[in-house]
Coordinates of N, CA and C in Angstrom, one line a residue:
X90 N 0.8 -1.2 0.0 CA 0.0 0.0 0.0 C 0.9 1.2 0.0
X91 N 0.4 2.0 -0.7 CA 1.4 3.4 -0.7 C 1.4 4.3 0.7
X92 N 2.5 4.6 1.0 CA 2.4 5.8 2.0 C 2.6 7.1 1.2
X93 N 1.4 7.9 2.5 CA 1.0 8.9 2.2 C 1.6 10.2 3.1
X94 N 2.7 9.9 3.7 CA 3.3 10.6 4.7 C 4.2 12.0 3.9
X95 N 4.4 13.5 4.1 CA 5.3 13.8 3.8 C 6.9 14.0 4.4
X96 N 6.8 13.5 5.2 CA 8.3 13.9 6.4 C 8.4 12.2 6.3
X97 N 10.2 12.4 6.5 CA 10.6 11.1 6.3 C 9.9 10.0 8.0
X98 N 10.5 10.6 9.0 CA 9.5 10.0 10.2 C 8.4 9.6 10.2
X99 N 7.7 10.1 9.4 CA 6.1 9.4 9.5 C 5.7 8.2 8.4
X100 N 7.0 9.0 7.0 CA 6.6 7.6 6.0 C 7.6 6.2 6.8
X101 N 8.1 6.3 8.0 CA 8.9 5.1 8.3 C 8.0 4.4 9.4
X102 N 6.7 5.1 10.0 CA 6.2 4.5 10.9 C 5.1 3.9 9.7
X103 N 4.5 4.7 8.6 CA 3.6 4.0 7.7 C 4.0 2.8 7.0
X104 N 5.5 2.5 6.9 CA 5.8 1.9 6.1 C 5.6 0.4 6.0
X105 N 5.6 -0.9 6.0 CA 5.2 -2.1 6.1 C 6.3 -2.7 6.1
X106 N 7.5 -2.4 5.1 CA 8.8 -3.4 4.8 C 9.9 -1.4 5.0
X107 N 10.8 -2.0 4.8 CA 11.8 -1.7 4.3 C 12.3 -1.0 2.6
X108 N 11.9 -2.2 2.1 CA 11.5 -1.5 0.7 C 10.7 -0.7 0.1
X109 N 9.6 -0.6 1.0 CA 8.3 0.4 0.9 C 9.1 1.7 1.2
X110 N 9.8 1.5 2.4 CA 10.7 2.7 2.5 C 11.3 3.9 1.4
X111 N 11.9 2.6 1.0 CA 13.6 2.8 0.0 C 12.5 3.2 -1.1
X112 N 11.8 2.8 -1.6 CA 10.6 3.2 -2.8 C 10.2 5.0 -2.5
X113 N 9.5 5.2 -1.1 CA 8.9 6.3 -1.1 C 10.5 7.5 -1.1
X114 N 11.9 7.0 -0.4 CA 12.4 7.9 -0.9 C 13.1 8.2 -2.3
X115 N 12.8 7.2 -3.0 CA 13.2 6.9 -4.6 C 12.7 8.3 -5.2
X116 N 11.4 7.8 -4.5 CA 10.3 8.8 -5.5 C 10.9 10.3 -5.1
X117 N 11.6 10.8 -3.9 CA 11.6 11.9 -3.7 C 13.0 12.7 -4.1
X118 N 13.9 11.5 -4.4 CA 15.0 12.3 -4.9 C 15.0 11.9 -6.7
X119 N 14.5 11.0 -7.4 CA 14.3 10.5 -8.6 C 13.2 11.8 -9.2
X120 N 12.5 12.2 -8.0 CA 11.4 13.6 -9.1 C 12.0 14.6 -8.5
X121 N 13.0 14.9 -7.6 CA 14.3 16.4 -7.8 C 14.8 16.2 -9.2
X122 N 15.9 14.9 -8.9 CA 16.7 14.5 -10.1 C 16.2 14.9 -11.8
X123 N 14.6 14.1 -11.7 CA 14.2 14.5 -13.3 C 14.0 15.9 -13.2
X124 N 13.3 16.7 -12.4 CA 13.2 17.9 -12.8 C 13.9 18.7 -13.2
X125 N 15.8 18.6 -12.3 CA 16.5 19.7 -13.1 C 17.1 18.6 -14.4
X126 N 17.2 17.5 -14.5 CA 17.7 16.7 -16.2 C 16.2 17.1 -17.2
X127 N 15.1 17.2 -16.8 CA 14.0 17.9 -17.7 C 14.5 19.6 -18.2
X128 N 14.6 19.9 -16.8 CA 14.5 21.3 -17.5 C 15.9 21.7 -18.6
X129 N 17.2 21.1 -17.8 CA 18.4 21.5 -18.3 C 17.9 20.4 -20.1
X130 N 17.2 19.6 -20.5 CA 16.7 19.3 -21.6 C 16.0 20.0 -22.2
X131 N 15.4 21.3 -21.8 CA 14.3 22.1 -22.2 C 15.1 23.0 -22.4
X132 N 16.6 23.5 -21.4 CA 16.5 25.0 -21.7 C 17.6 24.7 -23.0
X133 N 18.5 23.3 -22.9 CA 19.3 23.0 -24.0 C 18.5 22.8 -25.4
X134 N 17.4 22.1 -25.7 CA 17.1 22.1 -26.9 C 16.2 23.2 -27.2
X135 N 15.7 24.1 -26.8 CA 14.8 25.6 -26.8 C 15.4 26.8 -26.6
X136 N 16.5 26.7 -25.8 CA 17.3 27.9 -25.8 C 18.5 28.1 -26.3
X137 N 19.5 27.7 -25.9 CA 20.7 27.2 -26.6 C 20.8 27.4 -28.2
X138 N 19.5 26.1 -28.3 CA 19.6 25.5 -29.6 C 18.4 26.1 -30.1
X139 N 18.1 27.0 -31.2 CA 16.7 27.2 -32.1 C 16.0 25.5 -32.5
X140 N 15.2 25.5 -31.3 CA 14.4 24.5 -31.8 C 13.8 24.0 -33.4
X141 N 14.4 24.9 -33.9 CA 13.8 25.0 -35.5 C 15.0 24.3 -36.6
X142 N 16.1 24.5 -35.7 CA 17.0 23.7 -36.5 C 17.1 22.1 -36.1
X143 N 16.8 21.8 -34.9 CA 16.6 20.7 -34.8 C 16.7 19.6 -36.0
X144 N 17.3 18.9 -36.6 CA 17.0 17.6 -37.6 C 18.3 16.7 -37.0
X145 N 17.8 15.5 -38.1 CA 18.2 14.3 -37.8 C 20.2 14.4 -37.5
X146 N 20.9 15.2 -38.6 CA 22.3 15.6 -38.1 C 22.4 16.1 -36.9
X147 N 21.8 16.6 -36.0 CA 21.9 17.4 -35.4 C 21.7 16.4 -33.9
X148 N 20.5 15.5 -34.1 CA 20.5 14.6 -33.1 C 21.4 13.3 -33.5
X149 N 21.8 13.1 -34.5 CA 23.1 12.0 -34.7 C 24.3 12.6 -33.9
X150 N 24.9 13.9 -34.0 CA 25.7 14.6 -33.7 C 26.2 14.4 -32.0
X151 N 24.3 14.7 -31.7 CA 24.3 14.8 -30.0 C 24.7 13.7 -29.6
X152 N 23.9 12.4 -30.0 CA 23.9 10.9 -29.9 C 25.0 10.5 -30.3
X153 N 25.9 10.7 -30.9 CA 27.2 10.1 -31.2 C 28.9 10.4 -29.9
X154 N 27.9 11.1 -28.8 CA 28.9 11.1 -27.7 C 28.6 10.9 -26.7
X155 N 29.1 10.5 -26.1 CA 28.6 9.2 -25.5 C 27.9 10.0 -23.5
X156 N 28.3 11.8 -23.4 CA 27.9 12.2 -22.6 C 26.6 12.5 -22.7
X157 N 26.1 12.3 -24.0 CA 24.2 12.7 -24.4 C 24.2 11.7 -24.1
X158 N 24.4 11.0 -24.5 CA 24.1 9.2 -24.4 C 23.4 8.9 -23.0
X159 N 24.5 9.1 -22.0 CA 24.2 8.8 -20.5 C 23.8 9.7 -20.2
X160 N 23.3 10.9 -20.8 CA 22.2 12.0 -19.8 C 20.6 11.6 -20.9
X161 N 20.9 10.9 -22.3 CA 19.7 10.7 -22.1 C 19.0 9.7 -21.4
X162 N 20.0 8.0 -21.3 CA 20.0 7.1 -20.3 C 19.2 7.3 -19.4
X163 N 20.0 8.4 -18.2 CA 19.3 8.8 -17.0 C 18.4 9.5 -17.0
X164 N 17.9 10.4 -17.8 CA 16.7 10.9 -17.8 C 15.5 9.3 -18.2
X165 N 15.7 8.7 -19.4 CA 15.2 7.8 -19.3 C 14.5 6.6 -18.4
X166 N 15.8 6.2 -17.8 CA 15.8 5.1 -16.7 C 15.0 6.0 -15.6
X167 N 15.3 7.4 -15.2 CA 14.7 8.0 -14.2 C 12.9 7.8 -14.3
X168 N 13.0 8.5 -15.3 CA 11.7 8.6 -16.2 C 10.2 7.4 -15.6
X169 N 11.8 6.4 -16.5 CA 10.4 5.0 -16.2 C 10.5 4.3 -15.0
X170 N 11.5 4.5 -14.2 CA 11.3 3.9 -12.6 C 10.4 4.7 -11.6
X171 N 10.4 6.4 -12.3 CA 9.7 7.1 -11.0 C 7.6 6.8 -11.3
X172 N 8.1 6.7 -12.2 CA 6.6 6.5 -13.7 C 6.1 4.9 -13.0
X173 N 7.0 4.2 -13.1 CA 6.6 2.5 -12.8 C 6.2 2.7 -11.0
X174 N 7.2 3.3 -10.6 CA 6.4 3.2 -9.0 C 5.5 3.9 -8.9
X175 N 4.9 5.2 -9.5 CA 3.2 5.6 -8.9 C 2.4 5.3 -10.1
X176 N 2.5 4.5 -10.8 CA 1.5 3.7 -11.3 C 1.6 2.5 -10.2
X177 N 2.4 2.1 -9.6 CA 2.3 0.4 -9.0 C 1.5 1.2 -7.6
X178 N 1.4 2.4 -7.5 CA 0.8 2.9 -6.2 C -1.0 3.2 -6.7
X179 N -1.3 3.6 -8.0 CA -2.4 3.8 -8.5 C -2.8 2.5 -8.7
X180 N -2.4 1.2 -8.8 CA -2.9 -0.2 -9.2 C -2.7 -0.5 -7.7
X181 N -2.2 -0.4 -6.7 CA -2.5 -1.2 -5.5 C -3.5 -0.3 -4.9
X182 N -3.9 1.2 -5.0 CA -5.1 1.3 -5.2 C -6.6 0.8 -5.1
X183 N -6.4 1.0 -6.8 CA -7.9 1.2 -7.8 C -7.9 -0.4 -8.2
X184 N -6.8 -1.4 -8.1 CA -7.5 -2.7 -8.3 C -7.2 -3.6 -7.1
X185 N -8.7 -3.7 -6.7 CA -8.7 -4.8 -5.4 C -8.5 -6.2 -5.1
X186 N -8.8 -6.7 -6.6 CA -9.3 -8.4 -6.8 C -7.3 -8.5 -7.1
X187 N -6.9 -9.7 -5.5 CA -5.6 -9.7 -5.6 C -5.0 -10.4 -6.8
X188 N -5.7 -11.5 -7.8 CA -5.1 -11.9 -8.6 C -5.4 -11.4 -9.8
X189 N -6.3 -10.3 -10.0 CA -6.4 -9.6 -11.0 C -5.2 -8.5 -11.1
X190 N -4.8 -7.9 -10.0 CA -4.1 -6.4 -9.2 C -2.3 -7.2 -10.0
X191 N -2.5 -8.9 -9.8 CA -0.9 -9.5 -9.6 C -0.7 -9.2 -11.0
X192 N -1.7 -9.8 -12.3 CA -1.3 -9.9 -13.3 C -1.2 -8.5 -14.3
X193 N -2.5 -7.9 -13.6 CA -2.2 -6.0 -14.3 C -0.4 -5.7 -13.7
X194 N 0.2 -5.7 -12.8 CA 1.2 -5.5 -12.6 C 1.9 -6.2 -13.9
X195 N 2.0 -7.5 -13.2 CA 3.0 -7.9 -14.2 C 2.8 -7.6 -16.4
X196 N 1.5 -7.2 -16.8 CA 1.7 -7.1 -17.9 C 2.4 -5.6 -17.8
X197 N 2.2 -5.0 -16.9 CA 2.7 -3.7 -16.9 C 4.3 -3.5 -16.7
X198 N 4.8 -4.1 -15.9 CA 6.2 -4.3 -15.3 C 6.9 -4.8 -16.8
X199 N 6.5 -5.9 -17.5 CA 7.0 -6.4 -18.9 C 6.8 -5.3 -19.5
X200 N 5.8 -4.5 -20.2 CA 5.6 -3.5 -20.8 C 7.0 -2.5 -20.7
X201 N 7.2 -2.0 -19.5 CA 8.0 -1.2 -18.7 C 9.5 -1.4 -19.3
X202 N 9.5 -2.9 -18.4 CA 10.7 -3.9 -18.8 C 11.4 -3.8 -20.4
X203 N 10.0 -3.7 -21.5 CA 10.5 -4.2 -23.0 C 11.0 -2.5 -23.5
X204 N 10.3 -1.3 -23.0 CA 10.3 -0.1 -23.2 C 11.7 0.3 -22.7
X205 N 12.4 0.1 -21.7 CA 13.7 0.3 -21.1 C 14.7 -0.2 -22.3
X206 N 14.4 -1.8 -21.9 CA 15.7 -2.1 -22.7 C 15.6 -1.9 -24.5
X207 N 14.7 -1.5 -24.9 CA 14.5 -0.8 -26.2 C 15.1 0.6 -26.6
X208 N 14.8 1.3 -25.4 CA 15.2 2.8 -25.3 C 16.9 2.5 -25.1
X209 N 17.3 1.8 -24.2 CA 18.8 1.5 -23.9 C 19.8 1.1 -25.1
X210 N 18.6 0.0 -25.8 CA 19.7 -0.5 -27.0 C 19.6 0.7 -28.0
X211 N 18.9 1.0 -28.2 CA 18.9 2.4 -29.7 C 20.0 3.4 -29.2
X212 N 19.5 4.0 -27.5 CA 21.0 5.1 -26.9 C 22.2 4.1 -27.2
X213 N 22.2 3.5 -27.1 CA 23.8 2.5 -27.3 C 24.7 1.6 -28.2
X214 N 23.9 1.2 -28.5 CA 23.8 0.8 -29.9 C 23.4 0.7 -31.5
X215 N 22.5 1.8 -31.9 CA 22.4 2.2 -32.7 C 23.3 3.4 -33.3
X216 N 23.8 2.9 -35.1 CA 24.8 3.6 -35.1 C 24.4 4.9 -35.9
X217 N 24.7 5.9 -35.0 CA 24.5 7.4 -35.3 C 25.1 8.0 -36.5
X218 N 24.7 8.1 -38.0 CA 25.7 8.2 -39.0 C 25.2 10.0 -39.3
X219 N 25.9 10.5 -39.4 CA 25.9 12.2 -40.0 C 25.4 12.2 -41.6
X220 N 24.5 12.7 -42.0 CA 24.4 12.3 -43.8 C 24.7 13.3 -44.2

């Protein structure tokens, strides 16, 4: 069950396990973290850069070094773990029937799962050619 506590003392008395713990503070340094890798993504491709020139050299260029690479990684991975735990908090929720609640999880966690390492192999492996 989600805790609803904001101070860390109270989500540790709400908490059930341990990892319920480690989760609720995921969520609170993982949505600091995205916010300034969002914005510093917003003010780099809108400010910096004239959004208007944006094309495909331009993102080969970025993607061909390997520090976009690992900032888009982390924004990524950030992305879909902070995303995967309050959805897992909206489904322990709004679905009550326990073996119905197990398997919405798990299509969802695979979903998650195939979407990561999809995003991971293209950052890393896909070869970025300049035309």
């Amino acid at each position: 069950m989600a805790i609803r506590a904001r101070r860390y003392e109270d989500a540790k008395q709400q908490a059930g396990t341990n990892l319920e713990l480690a989760w609720w503070v995921f969520m609170r340094i993982s949505g600091l973290l995205l916010v300034f890798l969002a914005l510093g993504h917003l003010y780099i491709q809108n400010i910096l850069i004239n959004a208007g020139e944006i094309d495909y050299d331009y993102v080969a260029k970025r993607l061909s070094q390997t520090t976009w690479k690992v900032y888009d990684w982390l924004l990524l991975a950030l992305a879909l773990l902070h995303g995967t735990n309050g959805m897992r908090y909206v489904i322990d929720d709004l679905v009550r029937n326990p073996a119905v609640r197990f398997w919405v999880k798990t299509v969802f966690y695979t979903v998650v799962a195939i979407l990561f390492f999809l995003g991971s192999l293209v950052l890393f492996n896909y070869d970025f050619q300049i035309s």
